[in-house]
Amino acid sequence: MKVLIVDDERVVRRLLETSLTSWGYEVLSAPGGEEAWKILQRDDAPSLAILDWTMPGLDGLEVCRRVRALGKPMKPYLIFVTARARTQDIVVGLGSGADDYIVKPFQREELRARVQVGVRMLELQAMLAERVRQLEEALARVKQLQGLLPICSYCKKVRDDRNYWQQVETYIEGHSDAQFTHGICPECREKYVDPELARIREIQRDPP
Amino acid sequence: MADGPVDLVAARGRVGGNRALLEELAGIFAAEAPARLAELRAAVAARDPRVIERLAHTLKGSAGIVGALEVQRLGLALEELARGRRLESADATLARLESELDRVVAFFTDGAWAAPPDGAGG
């Protein structure tokens, strides 16, 4: 996974680069907010970024706000790593859209664990996005039965989308996963079948 | 080592015992210190609290990583003075920061610190 490191301090940047590389991440780094903002707008932007807050020019807070305002479907996971340790800073930092907040000087193992949380969140986000995509695809395949259906009052044929009159069962089979098995209800048996059988028997008894 | 300007135990902890990395970071810190100090001096002379706050804050961060704990403490003090717009004692704090930073740079430039004591894990 690609991780972006943004810090104007070379010492911090180098420590982060070395640590993340040794943990198996592909690392990209930026010495300031402007560079970070350019990278994060790209289509192949890293999905996780470690941001310093206090930097000359565009600071980390503004980068974070801008990234969130981009409204990308796959949101990058943003972690502030900053020496601003006051509660109000943490509240503002997370309120700007950051996913996590680590106070400098940080313990490497804590950073590693928090980055792993980020990776888990990104994997979850990707899995959910894939599931939604599959559902949307499935939904598009299902021809839904909905809306007003014109039906003949006498023969009960229905008019389809292309203005043809069809038997109800043909129409429903074509617009859903339902299938029909044919049978005769007791009322129709009495009304149609029994008189027909009686007529046949009569013909057999008295052939014309 | 406890009396020196750098807490090496803290610094080694920060880099997860990676000796080569600590040497590299110490080298960067020492090399950048004069420029950092010059910027800070100019900001204090100009009585610009925003710039003082940012520079002191940044210096504090990297000093903490390389184990220069007194520089880290003085950086924090200067940062807080600037944030509280109480710059009347900024010169005195800056003077202490300068001399402490000199000690740290001398310590790192010496190079003897990097040789580990016998049996000490890297």
XYZ file of C-alpha atoms in Angstrom:
330
model
C 0.000 0.000 0.000
C 1.155 3.487 -0.870
C 1.561 5.969 2.013
C 2.167 9.701 1.716
C 4.309 11.382 4.373
C 3.994 15.126 4.731
C 6.307 17.002 7.092
C 8.494 20.061 6.675
C 10.980 18.644 9.206
C 13.611 16.505 7.506
C 14.355 14.602 10.713
C 10.722 13.607 11.142
C 10.253 12.863 7.443
C 13.302 10.628 7.374
C 12.211 8.779 10.515
C 8.747 8.197 9.057
C 10.090 7.161 5.642
C 12.511 4.637 7.112
C 9.955 3.235 9.536
C 7.160 2.822 6.996
C 9.462 1.382 4.354
C 10.745 -1.188 6.856
C 7.120 -2.131 7.606
C 6.542 -2.884 3.949
C 4.769 0.232 2.745
C 5.509 2.048 -0.471
C 6.414 5.552 0.640
C 5.981 8.902 -1.050
C 6.971 12.055 0.787
C 6.304 15.736 0.544
C 8.101 18.530 2.416
C 5.046 20.788 2.589
C 1.316 21.250 2.207
C 1.362 22.497 -1.399
C 3.237 19.424 -2.645
C 0.979 17.137 -0.608
C -2.170 18.760 -1.984
C -0.934 18.211 -5.560
C -0.198 14.543 -4.891
C -3.507 13.921 -3.124
C -5.523 15.247 -6.063
C -3.996 12.747 -8.486
C -5.923 9.702 -9.649
C -3.200 7.427 -8.299
C -2.992 9.304 -4.970
C -1.877 7.240 -1.964
C -4.835 5.965 0.023
C -3.200 6.739 3.366
C -1.455 9.960 4.338
C 0.475 10.966 7.446
C 0.191 14.699 7.841
C 2.091 17.192 9.932
C -0.087 20.104 10.997
C 2.265 23.053 11.458
C 4.004 23.822 8.182
C 4.798 27.089 6.421
C 2.408 27.924 3.588
C -0.426 25.420 3.258
C -0.646 23.690 6.628
C -1.821 20.154 7.352
C -5.212 21.264 8.587
C -5.980 23.024 5.306
C -4.723 20.035 3.286
C -7.041 17.807 5.289
C -10.044 20.084 4.718
C -9.341 20.327 0.987
C -8.991 16.569 0.603
C -12.306 16.002 2.348
C -13.973 18.661 0.172
C -12.787 16.803 -2.946
C -15.468 14.206 -2.232
C -13.627 11.310 -3.873
C -15.614 8.056 -3.701
C -12.645 6.294 -2.091
C -11.641 8.600 0.734
C -7.985 8.523 1.779
C -7.231 7.713 5.410
C -5.597 10.752 7.004
C -3.504 10.638 10.179
C -2.210 13.783 11.819
C 1.229 13.357 13.367
C 1.867 16.627 15.143
C 3.456 18.118 18.232
C 0.226 19.987 18.924
C -0.826 18.072 21.975
C -3.613 20.200 23.454
C -7.107 18.725 23.617
C -8.524 21.604 21.598
C -5.972 20.894 18.839
C -6.950 17.223 18.727
C -10.626 18.218 18.533
C -9.987 20.696 15.701
C -7.708 18.230 13.878
C -10.210 15.402 13.916
C -13.024 17.863 13.206
C -11.307 18.891 9.984
C -11.808 15.380 8.674
C -8.715 13.511 9.865
C -9.247 9.876 10.799
C -6.617 9.702 13.526
C -4.267 11.889 15.541
C -0.844 11.075 16.954
C 1.170 13.428 19.148
C 4.902 13.950 18.520
C 7.304 12.726 19.608
C 5.564 9.452 18.846
C 6.453 5.893 19.683
C 7.142 3.935 16.512
C 5.115 0.930 17.587
C 2.095 3.106 18.260
C 2.427 4.688 14.832
C 2.720 1.252 13.257
C -0.407 0.006 15.033
C -2.387 3.083 14.034
C -1.310 2.820 10.414
C -2.478 -0.801 10.508
C -5.875 0.386 11.757
C -5.959 2.710 8.754
C -5.168 -0.158 6.410
C -7.988 -2.209 7.951
C -10.420 0.686 7.506
C -9.378 1.141 3.881
C -9.790 -2.577 3.204
C -13.240 -2.475 4.778
C -14.155 0.570 2.705
C -12.938 -1.154 -0.469
C -14.842 -4.334 0.379
C -18.071 -2.428 1.004
C -17.634 -0.439 -2.202
C -17.165 -3.694 -4.134
C -20.270 -5.189 -2.500
C -22.327 -2.113 -3.424
C -21.036 -2.327 -6.989
C -22.069 -5.998 -7.189
C -25.528 -5.219 -5.818
C -26.034 -2.368 -8.266
C -25.011 -4.647 -11.096
C -27.443 -7.344 -9.936
C -30.208 -4.802 -9.554
C -29.679 -3.557 -13.080
C -30.141 -7.131 -14.353
C -33.461 -7.639 -12.596
C -36.356 -6.389 -14.685
C -38.650 -5.012 -12.095
C -42.423 -5.296 -12.099
C -43.620 -1.900 -11.133
C -45.735 0.979 -12.278
C -49.113 1.002 -14.040
C -49.846 -2.000 -16.253
C -52.644 -1.604 -18.877
C -54.819 -4.754 -18.840
C -57.762 -5.671 -21.104
C -60.986 -5.803 -19.101
C -62.253 -8.728 -21.150
C -59.421 -11.062 -22.105
C -56.999 -9.921 -19.368
C -54.077 -9.471 -21.770
C -51.625 -6.792 -20.710
C -49.946 -4.209 -22.904
C -46.141 -4.399 -22.741
C -43.501 -1.658 -23.002
C -43.481 -1.954 -26.793
C -47.250 -1.621 -27.104
C -47.952 -5.330 -27.791
C -50.777 -7.138 -26.027
C -49.555 -10.256 -24.268
C -50.923 -12.972 -22.039
C -50.354 -12.046 -18.404
C -48.088 -15.039 -17.854
C -45.908 -14.192 -20.856
C -45.513 -10.684 -19.580
C -44.656 -11.661 -15.999
C -42.213 -14.358 -17.141
C -40.445 -11.767 -19.258
C -40.220 -9.205 -16.471
C -39.281 -11.289 -13.470
C -37.677 -14.540 -12.436
C -41.146 -16.107 -11.873
C -42.294 -19.074 -13.986
C -45.755 -20.546 -14.369
C -47.021 -24.106 -14.045
C -50.479 -24.468 -15.525
C -53.432 -25.933 -13.660
C -57.202 -25.398 -13.336
C -58.934 -23.804 -10.389
C -62.175 -25.397 -9.045
C -64.379 -22.564 -10.314
C -63.015 -22.799 -13.858
C -63.240 -26.550 -13.739
C -66.960 -26.214 -12.989
C -67.479 -23.429 -15.478
C -65.435 -24.672 -18.454
C -64.072 -28.180 -18.012
C -67.098 -30.006 -16.657
C -69.504 -28.754 -19.377
C -66.863 -29.634 -22.014
C -66.446 -33.146 -20.629
C -70.224 -33.558 -20.543
C -70.417 -32.479 -24.157
C -67.708 -34.970 -25.171
C -69.453 -37.787 -23.327
C -72.715 -36.866 -25.068
C -71.034 -36.989 -28.467
C -69.526 -40.398 -27.654
C -72.950 -41.710 -26.651
C -74.802 -40.300 -29.633
C -72.345 -39.878 -32.466
C -73.594 -37.447 -35.107
C 25.379 9.885 29.443
C 22.569 11.221 31.616
C 24.523 14.444 32.183
C 25.077 15.044 28.480
C 22.872 17.188 26.261
C 21.331 14.133 24.601
C 19.343 11.308 26.126
C 20.512 8.460 23.915
C 18.239 5.920 25.523
C 15.228 8.046 24.575
C 16.636 8.641 21.097
C 17.326 4.941 20.468
C 13.794 4.206 21.603
C 12.416 6.653 19.043
C 14.186 4.908 16.175
C 13.384 1.405 17.367
C 17.066 0.695 18.039
C 18.077 1.413 14.443
C 21.580 2.811 15.035
C 22.252 3.803 11.427
C 18.982 5.708 11.306
C 19.744 7.548 14.537
C 23.154 8.558 13.175
C 21.494 9.833 10.012
C 18.846 11.798 11.945
C 21.466 13.255 14.306
C 23.503 14.310 11.268
C 20.493 16.050 9.712
C 19.619 17.714 13.026
C 23.156 19.013 13.569
C 23.483 20.189 9.969
C 20.211 22.092 10.029
C 20.603 23.572 13.515
C 22.511 26.761 12.527
C 19.913 27.718 9.899
C 17.094 26.938 12.326
C 18.678 29.093 14.958
C 19.258 31.954 12.531
C 15.578 31.921 11.514
C 14.493 31.814 15.131
C 16.848 34.627 16.064
C 15.479 36.775 13.244
C 11.883 36.062 14.270
C 12.590 36.933 17.913
C 14.368 40.130 16.840
C 11.351 40.999 14.664
C 8.992 40.149 17.553
C 6.889 38.014 15.207
C 4.973 35.637 17.494
C 3.459 33.535 14.696
C 6.801 32.714 13.114
C 8.467 32.197 16.502
C 5.693 29.805 17.478
C 6.021 27.782 14.277
C 9.828 27.623 14.299
C 10.046 26.769 18.006
C 7.334 24.161 17.553
C 9.199 22.513 14.677
C 12.535 22.548 16.478
C 10.869 21.018 19.517
C 9.567 18.133 17.398
C 12.873 17.058 15.904
C 14.810 17.714 19.138
C 12.487 15.223 20.833
C 13.244 12.598 18.202
C 17.028 12.810 18.538
C 16.897 12.851 22.337
C 17.844 16.530 22.800
C 15.345 16.807 25.604
C 16.508 20.154 26.998
C 16.288 21.725 23.525
C 12.846 20.190 23.256
C 11.850 21.730 26.600
C 13.221 25.171 25.690
C 11.548 24.979 22.296
C 8.243 24.315 24.010
C 8.846 27.218 26.398
C 9.537 29.585 23.496
C 6.519 28.291 21.603
C 4.293 28.959 24.595
C 5.716 32.437 25.118
C 4.938 33.236 21.489
C 1.458 31.752 21.665
C 0.704 33.752 24.801
C 2.215 36.872 23.168
C 4.578 37.176 26.136
C 7.712 37.973 24.202
C 9.461 40.052 26.877
C 11.364 36.964 28.122
C 11.809 35.468 24.639
C 15.383 36.753 24.324
C 16.480 35.044 27.523
C 14.839 31.758 26.512
C 16.357 32.003 23.054
C 19.815 32.559 24.593
C 19.451 29.397 26.671
C 18.174 27.516 23.645
C 21.183 28.672 21.615
C 23.732 27.463 24.120
C 21.909 24.178 24.629
C 21.656 23.629 20.883
C 25.404 24.308 20.606
C 26.055 21.527 23.123
C 23.812 19.130 21.211
C 25.459 19.913 17.888
C 28.908 19.483 19.444
C 27.820 16.173 20.931
C 26.527 14.832 17.624
C 29.407 16.228 15.588
C 31.929 14.538 17.866
C 30.850 11.110 16.634
C 32.028 9.262 19.753
C 28.427 8.959 20.904
C 27.581 6.622 18.060
C 30.002 3.915 19.253
C 27.845 1.586 21.321
C 29.069 0.393 24.706
C 30.104 -3.253 24.735
C 27.151 -5.578 24.674
C 24.634 -2.856 24.005
C 22.124 -3.891 21.382
C 21.842 -1.612 18.352
